[in-house]
Amino acid sequence: VSKRFHIGVFDSASLNDFGTVTWRHPDNESYRFTDISYWIELAQRFEDAKLDFLFLADTWGYSLVSGARKDISFTEGLDLPRLDPAIVTGAMAPATRDLGLVITASTLLELPYSMARRLSTLDLISGGRVGWNVVTAGFANTASAVFGREMPSHDSRYDMADDFMELVYKLMEGCWQPDAIPADKGGIYADPARVHRIDHDGPYFSSHGYGNAPSTPQGTPFLFQAGTSGRGQLFGATHGECIFLQGTTPPRVAEYVSSIKQKAAALGRDPESIKSVVGLSMVVAPTREDAQRKYQSYLDLQTPDLAIASYSMFTGIDLSGYDPNTLMDELHTEVGQTQVDRFRGRTIGDVTMEFQRRGVRGFISVGTPDEVADEMCSMAKAANVDGFLLEPWIQPGSTVDFIEHVLPILQKRGLFREEYEEHTLRERMQGLGSSRLRDDHLGARHRPAGQ
Ligand SMILES: Cc1cc2nc3c(=O)[nH]c(=O)nc-3n(C[C@H](O)[C@H](O)[C@H](O)COP(=O)(O)O)c2cc1C
């Protein structure tokens, strides 16, 4: 029997995502992103389908091309405006019961002490369904500028992220024991012997005192990591429990998966405990011709100017400033490196065209429900991943097409659950009875003795 897939939906509380622009499509409802009923409807729909989680990506930055913001970024709502995913998630939590809720939060721009409380609050109000996609900061150049800070170099942002995580583990694992609060009106509220003062003096952050939030069902939220730059992979191997990947070919994704697992094993973790899910943009219709037509209707919305603006947003690099025959291998950036590394061996001309078609989207599958289901099976095998992160071209249309037409095929093949069997997100991803960080995870070292 094959393993069941993990399937989440990738979205963000903004008009467009993935470096493509589809908001104008007549069937796209993403323009409703400021309306909380839109998010609640989506979450309930995904929960009815028993999907693993809804992930809301986030960034504080925006697109700048060679120092200037292009009008097209405003007129197409390429990157701004957006909403805070933690608050949107806080509203979805009580409207759902089982769906995992995953948000991105930045270790460059947030403070660990307040971020820990925000994530613990979400974990409590959702009953342990929260995941955290830990990123340093996408679009780090413009994001740093809006916060009035200098942008640290690429690799030092990850050093800072390691320090951020250590403090968060101390707060979430080491301070309030799960049994610290008997809340007994005849006795005590909190037991002083079960609440531990933390002291942290790291290279970037320090904190002295007590966590501001109590222990939560998962302790530390289930940790995702994305970003396949060299330093990013090491960070993922250290902290990630599930790796988000986007790749254009299964062999390239398989390479990342095995590289991260090797690095994790070298750090003393069980490499097989680390899950990975890969981005998949699908277009499904009753016939292949209909699917192609639908796909073309999304491609028709993309333009070369948008591709330049969006590539620059991810990398800080203006592709229009180069000879199209230049090899991508010659480029270097201190902004995001994944979208440079990903295309190594190709020319700038190729990448400009490719970015216009797909932005940062991962695998693309276009066809009938059976064709797409077959392709998912072969992709998962060839890429050695545990599942998929659906990247809707339009929302909810693309996800609903998947739920109504492809999911039943996967279920018939035993590749997707019929019912939820667990409550916390970590249990869903790692198995029943595993709501807390595994003992071989770095964060577990910060638990008080005997816990
Ligand atoms: C599936 C997926 C989701 C991502 N979501 C975010 C996100 O929400 N915010 C963000 O800043 N970067 C996000 N990223 C991008 C990476 O984390 C990005 O590469 C990183 O922020 C830049 O660092 P790097 O130089 O290590 O690539 C995502 C990447 C992938 C593959």
Short mmCIF file of C-alpha atoms and ligand atoms in Angstrom, two decimals:
data_model
loop_
_atom_site.label_atom_id
_atom_site.label_comp_id
_atom_site.label_asym_id
_atom_site.label_seq_id
_atom_site.Cartn_x
_atom_site.Cartn_y
_atom_site.Cartn_z
CA VAL A 1 0.00 0.00 0.00
CA SER A 2 1.37 3.42 -0.95
CA LYS A 3 1.72 6.16 1.63
CA ARG A 4 -1.07 8.69 1.76
CA PHE A 5 -0.30 12.20 0.52
CA HIS A 6 -0.23 15.26 2.70
CA ILE A 7 -2.06 18.01 0.83
CA GLY A 8 -2.19 21.66 1.86
CA VAL A 9 -3.35 24.81 0.11
CA PHE A 10 -0.88 27.64 -0.45
CA ASP A 11 -2.40 31.12 -0.41
CA SER A 12 -1.74 34.55 1.06
CA ALA A 13 -3.95 37.33 2.36
CA SER A 14 -3.35 39.46 -0.72
CA LEU A 15 -4.63 39.88 -4.27
CA ASN A 16 -2.01 37.81 -6.12
CA ASP A 17 0.67 35.32 -5.24
CA PHE A 18 3.45 33.17 -6.68
CA GLY A 19 4.75 36.07 -8.78
CA THR A 20 1.85 35.64 -11.21
CA VAL A 21 -1.10 37.96 -11.57
CA THR A 22 -4.54 36.40 -12.01
CA TRP A 23 -6.84 38.71 -10.04
CA ARG A 24 -8.59 39.94 -13.20
CA HIS A 25 -9.75 36.48 -14.14
CA PRO A 26 -13.58 36.53 -14.11
CA ASP A 27 -13.73 33.47 -11.82
CA ASN A 28 -11.08 34.60 -9.34
CA GLU A 29 -12.43 35.74 -5.97
CA SER A 30 -9.05 36.69 -4.50
CA TYR A 31 -10.16 40.35 -4.58
CA ARG A 32 -12.24 39.44 -1.51
CA PHE A 33 -9.09 38.93 0.59
CA THR A 34 -9.94 41.79 2.95
CA ASP A 35 -13.32 40.20 3.72
CA ILE A 36 -12.99 37.74 6.61
CA SER A 37 -16.03 35.74 5.48
CA TYR A 38 -14.01 34.86 2.35
CA TRP A 39 -11.32 33.19 4.48
CA ILE A 40 -13.80 31.44 6.72
CA GLU A 41 -15.66 30.04 3.69
CA LEU A 42 -12.39 28.81 2.20
CA ALA A 43 -11.20 27.21 5.42
CA GLN A 44 -14.51 25.42 5.93
CA ARG A 45 -14.49 24.16 2.36
CA PHE A 46 -10.96 22.80 2.73
CA GLU A 47 -11.87 21.20 6.02
CA ASP A 48 -14.92 19.49 4.48
CA ALA A 49 -12.48 18.00 1.95
CA LYS A 50 -10.22 16.81 4.83
CA LEU A 51 -7.19 18.67 3.46
CA ASP A 52 -4.16 18.81 5.77
CA PHE A 53 -3.85 22.56 6.13
CA LEU A 54 -4.28 26.04 4.71
CA PHE A 55 -1.04 27.98 4.54
CA LEU A 56 -1.00 31.77 4.41
CA ALA A 57 2.34 33.02 3.11
CA ASP A 58 3.51 36.48 4.02
CA THR A 59 6.06 39.16 3.36
CA TRP A 60 6.71 42.70 4.46
CA GLY A 61 8.47 43.68 1.26
CA TYR A 62 7.39 44.62 -2.21
CA SER A 63 8.73 44.85 -5.73
CA LEU A 64 11.38 47.38 -6.65
CA VAL A 65 13.06 47.26 -10.06
CA SER A 66 16.49 48.89 -10.09
CA GLY A 67 15.55 51.22 -7.28
CA ALA A 68 12.08 52.26 -8.44
CA ARG A 69 8.62 50.85 -7.90
CA LYS A 70 6.96 50.23 -11.25
CA ASP A 71 3.40 51.48 -11.72
CA ILE A 72 2.42 48.01 -12.83
CA SER A 73 3.03 46.73 -9.31
CA PHE A 74 0.27 49.08 -8.13
CA THR A 75 -2.10 48.71 -11.06
CA GLU A 76 -1.97 44.89 -10.84
CA GLY A 77 -1.74 44.59 -7.06
CA LEU A 78 1.37 42.46 -7.53
CA ASP A 79 2.52 42.48 -3.92
CA LEU A 80 0.70 45.10 -1.84
CA PRO A 81 -1.59 45.55 -0.07
CA ARG A 82 -1.98 42.55 2.24
CA LEU A 83 -3.36 41.55 5.64
CA ASP A 84 -1.66 40.08 8.69
CA PRO A 85 -1.96 36.28 8.35
CA ALA A 86 -1.89 35.70 12.12
CA ILE A 87 -5.03 37.75 12.58
CA VAL A 88 -6.80 36.17 9.62
CA THR A 89 -5.87 32.77 11.05
CA GLY A 90 -7.21 33.79 14.45
CA ALA A 91 -10.57 34.35 12.81
CA MET A 92 -10.50 31.05 10.89
CA ALA A 93 -9.58 29.00 13.95
CA PRO A 94 -12.93 29.03 15.79
CA ALA A 95 -14.78 28.53 12.50
CA THR A 96 -12.99 25.22 11.91
CA ARG A 97 -12.16 22.17 14.02
CA ASP A 98 -9.57 20.03 12.27
CA LEU A 99 -7.94 21.97 9.45
CA GLY A 100 -4.29 22.84 10.05
CA LEU A 101 -3.60 26.58 9.90
CA VAL A 102 -0.10 27.58 8.85
CA ILE A 103 1.35 31.08 8.71
CA THR A 104 4.62 32.62 7.70
CA ALA A 105 6.41 34.81 10.21
CA SER A 106 9.76 36.52 9.74
CA THR A 107 12.73 36.13 12.05
CA LEU A 108 14.32 39.28 10.67
CA LEU A 109 11.48 41.68 11.33
CA GLU A 110 9.51 40.27 14.26
CA LEU A 111 10.77 40.04 17.83
CA PRO A 112 11.05 36.51 19.21
CA TYR A 113 9.42 37.32 22.55
CA SER A 114 6.23 38.78 21.08
CA MET A 115 6.16 36.31 18.18
CA ALA A 116 6.24 33.43 20.67
CA ARG A 117 3.15 34.76 22.41
CA ARG A 118 1.31 35.33 19.13
CA LEU A 119 1.99 31.78 17.93
CA SER A 120 1.13 30.28 21.33
CA THR A 121 -2.15 32.17 21.32
CA LEU A 122 -3.00 30.76 17.91
CA ASP A 123 -2.03 27.27 18.99
CA LEU A 124 -4.29 27.53 22.03
CA ILE A 125 -7.33 28.95 20.29
CA SER A 126 -7.03 26.41 17.46
CA GLY A 127 -6.50 23.44 19.77
CA GLY A 128 -3.01 22.72 18.46
CA ARG A 129 -3.53 23.17 14.74
CA VAL A 130 -0.95 25.86 14.05
CA GLY A 131 2.08 25.63 11.84
CA TRP A 132 4.81 28.23 11.44
CA ASN A 133 6.66 28.65 8.18
CA VAL A 134 9.87 30.16 9.50
CA VAL A 135 11.40 32.57 7.00
CA THR A 136 14.16 35.12 7.48
CA ALA A 137 12.38 37.53 5.16
CA GLY A 138 11.44 37.35 1.54
CA PHE A 139 11.97 40.60 -0.39
CA ALA A 140 14.41 41.42 2.40
CA ASN A 141 15.67 44.61 0.77
CA THR A 142 12.36 46.47 0.69
CA ALA A 143 11.16 44.76 3.87
CA SER A 144 14.19 46.05 5.77
CA ALA A 145 13.70 49.53 4.38
CA VAL A 146 10.08 49.81 5.50
CA PHE A 147 11.18 48.85 9.00
CA GLY A 148 13.90 51.49 8.81
CA ARG A 149 16.69 48.95 9.16
CA GLU A 150 19.79 47.99 7.27
CA MET A 151 19.44 44.67 5.47
CA PRO A 152 21.86 42.17 7.01
CA SER A 153 23.69 39.90 4.55
CA HIS A 154 21.90 36.76 3.37
CA ASP A 155 23.73 34.26 5.55
CA SER A 156 23.76 36.44 8.64
CA ARG A 157 19.96 36.62 8.40
CA TYR A 158 20.00 32.86 8.93
CA ASP A 159 22.43 33.13 11.87
CA MET A 160 19.96 35.56 13.36
CA ALA A 161 17.12 33.12 12.66
CA ASP A 162 18.98 30.36 14.57
CA ASP A 163 19.25 32.66 17.57
CA PHE A 164 15.57 33.66 17.22
CA MET A 165 14.56 30.00 17.27
CA GLU A 166 16.66 29.16 20.30
CA LEU A 167 14.93 31.86 22.31
CA VAL A 168 11.52 30.76 21.04
CA TYR A 169 12.26 27.15 22.11
CA LYS A 170 13.24 28.35 25.56
CA LEU A 171 9.94 30.22 25.84
CA MET A 172 7.73 27.53 24.34
CA GLU A 173 9.39 24.37 25.65
CA GLY A 174 11.34 25.51 28.68
CA CYS A 175 9.22 27.96 30.62
CA TRP A 176 5.62 26.92 31.29
CA GLN A 177 5.41 23.15 31.71
CA PRO A 178 2.27 21.59 30.22
CA ASP A 179 1.15 20.74 33.78
CA ALA A 180 2.01 24.17 35.25
CA ILE A 181 -1.57 25.41 35.59
CA PRO A 182 -3.91 23.34 37.77
CA ALA A 183 -6.29 26.37 37.93
CA ASP A 184 -7.87 24.93 41.04
CA LYS A 185 -10.07 27.50 42.85
CA GLY A 186 -9.63 25.52 46.06
CA GLY A 187 -5.85 25.38 45.59
CA ILE A 188 -3.56 27.28 43.26
CA TYR A 189 -3.71 28.74 39.79
CA ALA A 190 -0.13 28.18 38.58
CA ASP A 191 2.45 25.99 40.31
CA PRO A 192 5.68 27.99 40.84
CA ALA A 193 7.73 24.76 40.68
CA ARG A 194 6.53 24.14 37.14
CA VAL A 195 7.25 27.54 35.65
CA HIS A 196 10.92 28.14 34.87
CA ARG A 197 12.65 31.43 34.41
CA ILE A 198 14.49 31.64 31.12
CA ASP A 199 17.74 33.43 30.38
CA HIS A 200 18.93 34.00 26.89
CA ASP A 201 21.93 36.01 25.79
CA GLY A 202 22.42 35.20 22.15
CA PRO A 203 24.39 36.98 19.48
CA TYR A 204 21.26 38.80 18.28
CA PHE A 205 18.56 38.47 20.93
CA SER A 206 18.35 38.33 24.67
CA SER A 207 15.53 37.78 27.12
CA HIS A 208 15.36 37.35 30.87
CA GLY A 209 12.26 36.33 32.74
CA TYR A 210 9.13 34.32 32.04
CA GLY A 211 7.17 33.52 28.90
CA ASN A 212 4.11 35.68 28.46
CA ALA A 213 1.84 32.84 27.24
CA PRO A 214 1.14 29.45 28.84
CA SER A 215 2.03 26.06 27.35
CA THR A 216 -0.10 25.02 24.38
CA PRO A 217 -1.24 21.72 22.85
CA GLN A 218 1.80 21.52 20.57
CA GLY A 219 4.24 23.53 22.67
CA THR A 220 6.19 24.76 19.69
CA PRO A 221 3.93 25.10 16.63
CA PHE A 222 4.65 22.58 13.88
CA LEU A 223 7.63 24.00 12.00
CA PHE A 224 7.82 24.44 8.25
CA GLN A 225 10.80 25.78 6.38
CA ALA A 226 11.01 27.00 2.82
CA GLY A 227 13.86 28.32 0.78
CA THR A 228 16.51 26.16 -0.77
CA SER A 229 19.54 28.42 -0.75
CA GLY A 230 22.58 26.66 0.73
CA ARG A 231 22.25 28.35 4.10
CA GLY A 232 18.47 27.98 3.94
CA GLN A 233 18.83 24.21 3.58
CA LEU A 234 21.00 24.01 6.68
CA PHE A 235 18.41 26.04 8.58
CA GLY A 236 15.67 23.70 7.32
CA ALA A 237 17.68 20.64 8.31
CA THR A 238 18.14 22.10 11.80
CA HIS A 239 14.63 23.35 12.55
CA GLY A 240 12.17 22.23 9.87
CA GLU A 241 9.73 19.39 10.51
CA CYS A 242 8.25 19.77 7.04
CA ILE A 243 10.01 21.38 4.10
CA PHE A 244 8.09 23.45 1.57
CA LEU A 245 9.60 23.08 -1.87
CA GLN A 246 8.97 24.55 -5.27
CA GLY A 247 10.89 23.10 -8.18
CA THR A 248 10.44 22.88 -11.90
CA THR A 249 11.49 19.23 -12.25
CA PRO A 250 11.10 16.19 -9.97
CA PRO A 251 14.82 15.25 -10.09
CA ARG A 252 15.83 18.73 -8.90
CA VAL A 253 13.32 18.54 -6.04
CA ALA A 254 14.54 15.03 -5.16
CA GLU A 255 18.07 16.47 -4.94
CA TYR A 256 16.92 19.09 -2.40
CA VAL A 257 15.01 16.53 -0.39
CA SER A 258 17.99 14.23 -0.10
CA SER A 259 20.36 17.11 0.61
CA ILE A 260 18.18 18.35 3.49
CA LYS A 261 17.77 14.84 4.88
CA GLN A 262 21.52 14.24 4.78
CA LYS A 263 22.16 17.50 6.58
CA ALA A 264 19.53 16.62 9.19
CA ALA A 265 21.07 13.18 9.76
CA ALA A 266 24.46 14.83 10.28
CA LEU A 267 22.80 16.94 12.99
CA GLY A 268 21.56 13.81 14.78
CA ARG A 269 17.97 13.89 13.58
CA ASP A 270 16.08 10.99 12.07
CA PRO A 271 16.00 12.09 8.41
CA GLU A 272 12.84 10.10 7.74
CA SER A 273 10.95 12.17 10.30
CA ILE A 274 11.33 15.23 8.09
CA LYS A 275 8.45 15.61 5.69
CA SER A 276 8.42 17.53 2.45
CA VAL A 277 5.64 18.89 0.29
CA VAL A 278 6.08 20.41 -3.13
CA GLY A 279 4.18 23.22 -4.83
CA LEU A 280 1.77 22.11 -7.55
CA SER A 281 -0.26 24.37 -9.81
CA MET A 282 -2.95 22.34 -11.50
CA VAL A 283 -5.54 23.04 -14.13
CA VAL A 284 -8.29 20.43 -14.28
CA ALA A 285 -11.14 20.11 -16.78
CA PRO A 286 -13.27 17.30 -18.26
CA THR A 287 -11.11 17.13 -21.42
CA ARG A 288 -7.47 17.93 -22.05
CA GLU A 289 -8.48 20.58 -24.59
CA ASP A 290 -10.70 22.35 -22.05
CA ALA A 291 -7.89 22.23 -19.51
CA GLN A 292 -5.44 23.73 -21.99
CA ARG A 293 -7.89 26.50 -22.82
CA LYS A 294 -8.34 27.27 -19.15
CA TYR A 295 -4.57 27.25 -18.59
CA GLN A 296 -4.15 29.64 -21.52
CA SER A 297 -6.68 32.03 -19.94
CA TYR A 298 -4.32 32.33 -16.94
CA LEU A 299 -1.19 32.68 -19.07
CA ASP A 300 -2.85 35.43 -21.12
CA LEU A 301 -2.95 37.60 -17.99
CA GLN A 302 0.85 37.60 -17.58
CA THR A 303 3.13 40.12 -19.31
CA PRO A 304 6.90 40.58 -19.66
CA ASP A 305 6.78 43.73 -17.48
CA LEU A 306 5.08 41.78 -14.72
CA ALA A 307 7.68 39.04 -14.99
CA ILE A 308 10.48 41.58 -14.57
CA ALA A 309 8.76 43.23 -11.60
CA SER A 310 8.01 39.95 -9.92
CA TYR A 311 11.48 38.45 -10.44
CA SER A 312 12.98 41.56 -8.97
CA MET A 313 10.66 41.31 -5.99
CA PHE A 314 12.02 37.85 -5.07
CA THR A 315 15.67 38.46 -5.84
CA GLY A 316 16.36 42.19 -6.09
CA ILE A 317 17.69 41.51 -9.62
CA ASP A 318 16.46 43.41 -12.69
CA LEU A 319 16.62 40.82 -15.46
CA SER A 320 15.91 43.45 -18.12
CA GLY A 321 19.29 44.98 -17.38
CA TYR A 322 21.21 41.95 -18.70
CA ASP A 323 22.06 40.40 -22.05
CA PRO A 324 19.47 37.60 -22.38
CA ASN A 325 22.25 35.12 -23.21
CA THR A 326 23.94 35.59 -19.83
CA LEU A 327 23.96 32.44 -17.73
CA MET A 328 22.02 32.62 -14.48
CA ASP A 329 25.07 31.14 -12.74
CA GLU A 330 26.75 34.55 -13.10
CA LEU A 331 24.17 36.32 -10.95
CA HIS A 332 24.48 36.84 -7.23
CA THR A 333 22.10 38.42 -4.75
CA GLU A 334 21.93 39.16 -1.05
CA VAL A 335 18.12 39.24 -1.28
CA GLY A 336 16.43 35.84 -1.95
CA GLN A 337 18.76 33.23 -3.46
CA THR A 338 16.29 30.40 -4.06
CA GLN A 339 14.95 31.98 -7.26
CA VAL A 340 18.48 32.37 -8.56
CA ASP A 341 19.77 28.91 -7.57
CA ARG A 342 16.66 27.30 -8.96
CA PHE A 343 17.47 28.34 -12.51
CA ARG A 344 21.19 27.67 -12.57
CA GLY A 345 22.41 26.40 -15.92
CA ARG A 346 19.77 28.42 -17.81
CA THR A 347 20.06 31.77 -19.58
CA ILE A 348 18.46 35.01 -18.41
CA GLY A 349 16.34 35.04 -21.59
CA ASP A 350 14.93 31.60 -20.73
CA VAL A 351 14.24 32.57 -17.17
CA THR A 352 12.45 35.79 -18.12
CA MET A 353 10.12 33.79 -20.33
CA GLU A 354 9.72 31.04 -17.78
CA PHE A 355 9.00 33.53 -14.99
CA GLN A 356 6.29 35.12 -17.11
CA ARG A 357 4.60 31.71 -17.39
CA ARG A 358 4.94 30.49 -13.86
CA GLY A 359 6.43 33.04 -11.46
CA VAL A 360 7.68 30.97 -8.54
CA ARG A 361 5.09 28.22 -8.99
CA GLY A 362 6.32 24.66 -8.64
CA PHE A 363 5.15 21.73 -10.75
CA ILE A 364 2.42 22.43 -13.28
CA SER A 365 -0.12 19.79 -14.23
CA VAL A 366 -2.80 20.42 -16.84
CA GLY A 367 -5.35 17.79 -17.87
CA THR A 368 -8.32 15.65 -17.02
CA PRO A 369 -8.84 14.56 -13.40
CA ASP A 370 -7.36 11.12 -14.15
CA GLU A 371 -4.34 12.61 -15.92
CA VAL A 372 -3.66 14.99 -13.04
CA ALA A 373 -4.06 12.24 -10.44
CA ASP A 374 -1.66 10.00 -12.40
CA GLU A 375 0.83 12.84 -12.68
CA MET A 376 0.65 13.53 -8.94
CA CYS A 377 1.53 9.89 -8.28
CA SER A 378 4.49 9.89 -10.64
CA MET A 379 5.71 13.32 -9.46
CA ALA A 380 5.57 12.36 -5.77
CA LYS A 381 7.59 9.24 -6.49
CA ALA A 382 10.17 10.92 -8.71
CA ALA A 383 10.57 13.94 -6.41
CA ASN A 384 10.57 11.77 -3.26
CA VAL A 385 8.09 14.04 -1.46
CA ASP A 386 5.31 13.30 1.03
CA GLY A 387 2.71 15.44 -0.62
CA PHE A 388 1.71 18.66 -2.28
CA LEU A 389 1.07 22.28 -1.65
CA LEU A 390 -1.68 23.35 -4.05
CA GLU A 391 -0.99 26.71 -5.68
CA PRO A 392 -4.36 27.92 -6.98
CA TRP A 393 -4.35 29.88 -10.21
CA ILE A 394 -7.67 31.26 -9.08
CA GLN A 395 -9.32 30.88 -5.69
CA PRO A 396 -11.51 29.07 -4.85
CA GLY A 397 -11.95 27.74 -8.43
CA SER A 398 -8.66 25.86 -8.78
CA THR A 399 -8.91 24.29 -5.33
CA VAL A 400 -12.56 23.36 -5.77
CA ASP A 401 -11.73 21.69 -9.12
CA PHE A 402 -9.13 19.63 -7.27
CA ILE A 403 -11.46 18.78 -4.40
CA GLU A 404 -14.37 17.78 -6.60
CA HIS A 405 -12.61 15.95 -9.39
CA VAL A 406 -9.11 14.81 -8.44
CA LEU A 407 -9.38 14.12 -4.72
CA PRO A 408 -12.01 11.36 -5.11
CA ILE A 409 -9.64 9.55 -7.49
CA LEU A 410 -6.80 9.77 -4.97
CA GLN A 411 -9.13 8.55 -2.23
CA LYS A 412 -10.22 5.59 -4.36
CA ARG A 413 -6.56 4.69 -4.77
CA GLY A 414 -6.03 4.88 -1.01
CA LEU A 415 -3.76 7.90 -1.40
CA PHE A 416 -5.77 10.38 0.64
CA ARG A 417 -7.69 10.19 3.91
CA GLU A 418 -11.49 9.89 4.02
CA GLU A 419 -11.70 11.24 7.58
CA TYR A 420 -9.49 13.18 9.96
CA GLU A 421 -8.03 10.89 12.60
CA GLU A 422 -6.08 13.37 14.70
CA HIS A 423 -6.43 16.89 16.01
CA THR A 424 -3.07 18.59 16.28
CA LEU A 425 -1.21 19.49 13.11
CA ARG A 426 1.97 17.75 14.31
CA GLU A 427 0.03 14.51 14.75
CA ARG A 428 -1.40 14.87 11.28
CA MET A 429 2.07 15.28 9.81
CA GLN A 430 3.98 12.89 12.08
CA GLY A 431 1.44 10.37 13.34
CA LEU A 432 -0.98 9.96 16.24
CA GLY A 433 0.41 10.61 19.70
CA SER A 434 3.13 12.97 18.50
CA SER A 435 1.76 16.39 19.37
CA ARG A 436 5.06 17.68 20.74
CA LEU A 437 8.47 18.18 19.12
CA ARG A 438 10.34 14.89 18.67
CA ASP A 439 13.11 14.24 21.18
CA ASP A 440 15.78 14.45 18.45
CA HIS A 441 14.71 18.02 17.58
CA LEU A 442 16.91 20.85 18.78
CA GLY A 443 13.97 22.55 20.49
CA ALA A 444 13.39 19.53 22.76
CA ARG A 445 16.74 20.18 24.47
CA HIS A 446 15.20 23.21 26.13
CA ARG A 447 12.57 21.21 28.01
CA PRO A 448 13.02 21.08 31.77
CA ALA A 449 14.59 17.81 32.96
CA GLY A 450 12.10 14.96 33.03
CA GLN A 451 9.61 16.68 30.70
C1 LIG B 1 6.41 26.86 -0.76
C2 LIG B 1 7.18 28.08 -0.37
C3 LIG B 1 6.58 29.06 0.40
C4 LIG B 1 7.26 30.21 0.75
N1 LIG B 1 6.64 31.16 1.51
C5 LIG B 1 7.31 32.28 1.84
C6 LIG B 1 6.70 33.29 2.61
O1 LIG B 1 5.55 33.17 3.01
N2 LIG B 1 7.39 34.40 2.90
C7 LIG B 1 8.68 34.57 2.49
O2 LIG B 1 9.26 35.59 2.81
N3 LIG B 1 9.29 33.64 1.75
C8 LIG B 1 8.63 32.49 1.44
N4 LIG B 1 9.22 31.54 0.66
C9 LIG B 1 10.48 31.83 0.08
C10 LIG B 1 11.64 31.34 0.79
O3 LIG B 1 11.56 31.10 2.12
C11 LIG B 1 12.65 32.33 0.33
O4 LIG B 1 13.41 31.60 -0.53
C12 LIG B 1 13.35 33.05 1.42
O5 LIG B 1 12.50 33.89 2.10
C13 LIG B 1 14.53 33.78 0.89
O6 LIG B 1 15.61 33.11 1.36
P1 LIG B 1 16.60 32.23 0.51
O7 LIG B 1 17.66 33.15 0.03
O8 LIG B 1 17.13 31.23 1.46
O9 LIG B 1 15.89 31.65 -0.63
C14 LIG B 1 8.57 30.38 0.31
C15 LIG B 1 9.17 29.39 -0.47
C16 LIG B 1 8.50 28.23 -0.80
C17 LIG B 1 9.18 27.19 -1.60
#
